[in-house]
Short mmCIF file of N, CA and C in Angstrom, two decimals:
data_model
loop_
_atom_site.label_atom_id
_atom_site.label_comp_id
_atom_site.label_asym_id
_atom_site.label_seq_id
_atom_site.Cartn_x
_atom_site.Cartn_y
_atom_site.Cartn_z
N MET A 1 2.04 20.28 -7.10
CA MET A 1 2.59 18.99 -7.54
C MET A 1 4.10 19.07 -7.63
N ILE A 2 4.63 20.20 -8.09
CA ILE A 2 6.08 20.37 -8.20
C ILE A 2 6.70 20.38 -6.81
N ILE A 3 6.05 21.08 -5.87
CA ILE A 3 6.56 21.14 -4.50
C ILE A 3 6.52 19.74 -3.88
N PHE A 4 5.47 18.99 -4.20
CA PHE A 4 5.33 17.64 -3.65
C PHE A 4 6.50 16.76 -4.10
N LEU A 5 6.89 16.89 -5.36
CA LEU A 5 7.99 16.07 -5.87
C LEU A 5 9.33 16.59 -5.38
N TRP A 6 9.39 17.89 -5.10
CA TRP A 6 10.66 18.51 -4.71
C TRP A 6 11.00 18.24 -3.24
N ASN A 7 9.97 18.07 -2.41
CA ASN A 7 10.20 17.86 -0.98
C ASN A 7 10.51 16.39 -0.70
N PRO A 8 11.73 16.07 -0.26
CA PRO A 8 12.10 14.67 -0.01
C PRO A 8 11.26 14.01 1.07
N PHE A 9 10.90 14.79 2.10
CA PHE A 9 10.11 14.23 3.20
C PHE A 9 8.73 13.80 2.71
N GLN A 10 8.09 14.66 1.91
CA GLN A 10 6.76 14.33 1.40
C GLN A 10 6.85 13.15 0.44
N THR A 11 7.94 13.08 -0.33
CA THR A 11 8.10 11.97 -1.26
C THR A 11 8.25 10.67 -0.47
N HIS A 12 9.03 10.71 0.60
CA HIS A 12 9.23 9.52 1.43
C HIS A 12 7.91 9.11 2.08
N ALA A 13 7.13 10.08 2.53
CA ALA A 13 5.85 9.78 3.15
C ALA A 13 4.89 9.17 2.13
N ALA A 14 4.94 9.68 0.91
CA ALA A 14 4.06 9.16 -0.14
C ALA A 14 4.44 7.72 -0.48
N ARG A 15 5.74 7.44 -0.51
CA ARG A 15 6.18 6.08 -0.81
C ARG A 15 5.77 5.13 0.31
N LYS A 16 5.89 5.60 1.55
CA LYS A 16 5.51 4.77 2.70
C LYS A 16 4.01 4.51 2.68
N THR A 17 3.23 5.54 2.35
CA THR A 17 1.78 5.38 2.29
C THR A 17 1.39 4.40 1.19
N ALA A 18 2.02 4.55 0.03
CA ALA A 18 1.73 3.66 -1.10
C ALA A 18 2.08 2.22 -0.74
N PHE A 19 3.21 2.04 -0.04
CA PHE A 19 3.62 0.70 0.36
C PHE A 19 2.60 0.09 1.32
N CYS A 20 2.09 0.90 2.24
CA CYS A 20 1.09 0.41 3.20
C CYS A 20 -0.19 0.00 2.48
N ILE A 21 -0.60 0.80 1.49
CA ILE A 21 -1.82 0.49 0.74
C ILE A 21 -1.66 -0.82 -0.01
N VAL A 22 -0.51 -0.99 -0.67
CA VAL A 22 -0.26 -2.22 -1.42
C VAL A 22 -0.19 -3.42 -0.47
N TYR A 23 0.46 -3.22 0.67
CA TYR A 23 0.60 -4.30 1.65
C TYR A 23 -0.76 -4.72 2.20
N ARG A 24 -1.61 -3.75 2.50
CA ARG A 24 -2.95 -4.07 3.01
C ARG A 24 -3.78 -4.76 1.94
N PHE A 25 -3.68 -4.29 0.70
CA PHE A 25 -4.42 -4.90 -0.40
C PHE A 25 -3.98 -6.36 -0.58
N PHE A 26 -2.66 -6.59 -0.52
CA PHE A 26 -2.13 -7.94 -0.66
C PHE A 26 -2.60 -8.83 0.48
N THR A 27 -2.63 -8.27 1.69
CA THR A 27 -3.08 -9.03 2.86
C THR A 27 -4.55 -9.41 2.73
N VAL A 28 -5.37 -8.46 2.29
CA VAL A 28 -6.80 -8.73 2.11
C VAL A 28 -7.01 -9.82 1.06
N CYS A 29 -6.23 -9.76 -0.03
CA CYS A 29 -6.35 -10.77 -1.08
C CYS A 29 -5.99 -12.15 -0.54
N CYS A 30 -4.96 -12.21 0.29
CA CYS A 30 -4.55 -13.49 0.88
C CYS A 30 -5.63 -14.02 1.80
N ILE A 31 -6.24 -13.14 2.59
CA ILE A 31 -7.30 -13.57 3.51
C ILE A 31 -8.49 -14.10 2.72
N ILE A 32 -8.89 -13.40 1.66
CA ILE A 32 -10.01 -13.84 0.83
C ILE A 32 -9.68 -15.17 0.17
N HIS A 33 -8.46 -15.30 -0.32
CA HIS A 33 -8.04 -16.54 -0.99
C HIS A 33 -8.09 -17.71 -0.01
N ASN A 34 -7.58 -17.51 1.20
CA ASN A 34 -7.60 -18.57 2.21
C ASN A 34 -9.04 -18.89 2.63
N PHE A 35 -9.88 -17.86 2.68
CA PHE A 35 -11.27 -18.07 3.06
C PHE A 35 -11.99 -18.94 2.03
N HIS A 36 -11.72 -18.70 0.74
CA HIS A 36 -12.34 -19.50 -0.32
C HIS A 36 -11.79 -20.91 -0.31
N ASP A 37 -10.52 -21.08 0.06
CA ASP A 37 -9.94 -22.42 0.12
C ASP A 37 -10.61 -23.25 1.21
N LYS A 38 -11.02 -22.61 2.30
CA LYS A 38 -11.68 -23.33 3.40
C LYS A 38 -13.09 -23.73 2.99
N LEU A 39 -13.70 -22.98 2.08
CA LEU A 39 -15.02 -23.35 1.59
C LEU A 39 -14.88 -24.44 0.56
#
């Protein structure tokens, strides 16, 4: 865990991965919301 925080490349990759997860989650929520609006 210490090495993970110490390595800038791994930290950048973790931030990018977290951003992708949040972005996908937000996109799925928007799709579900729009789907319910059509019903």
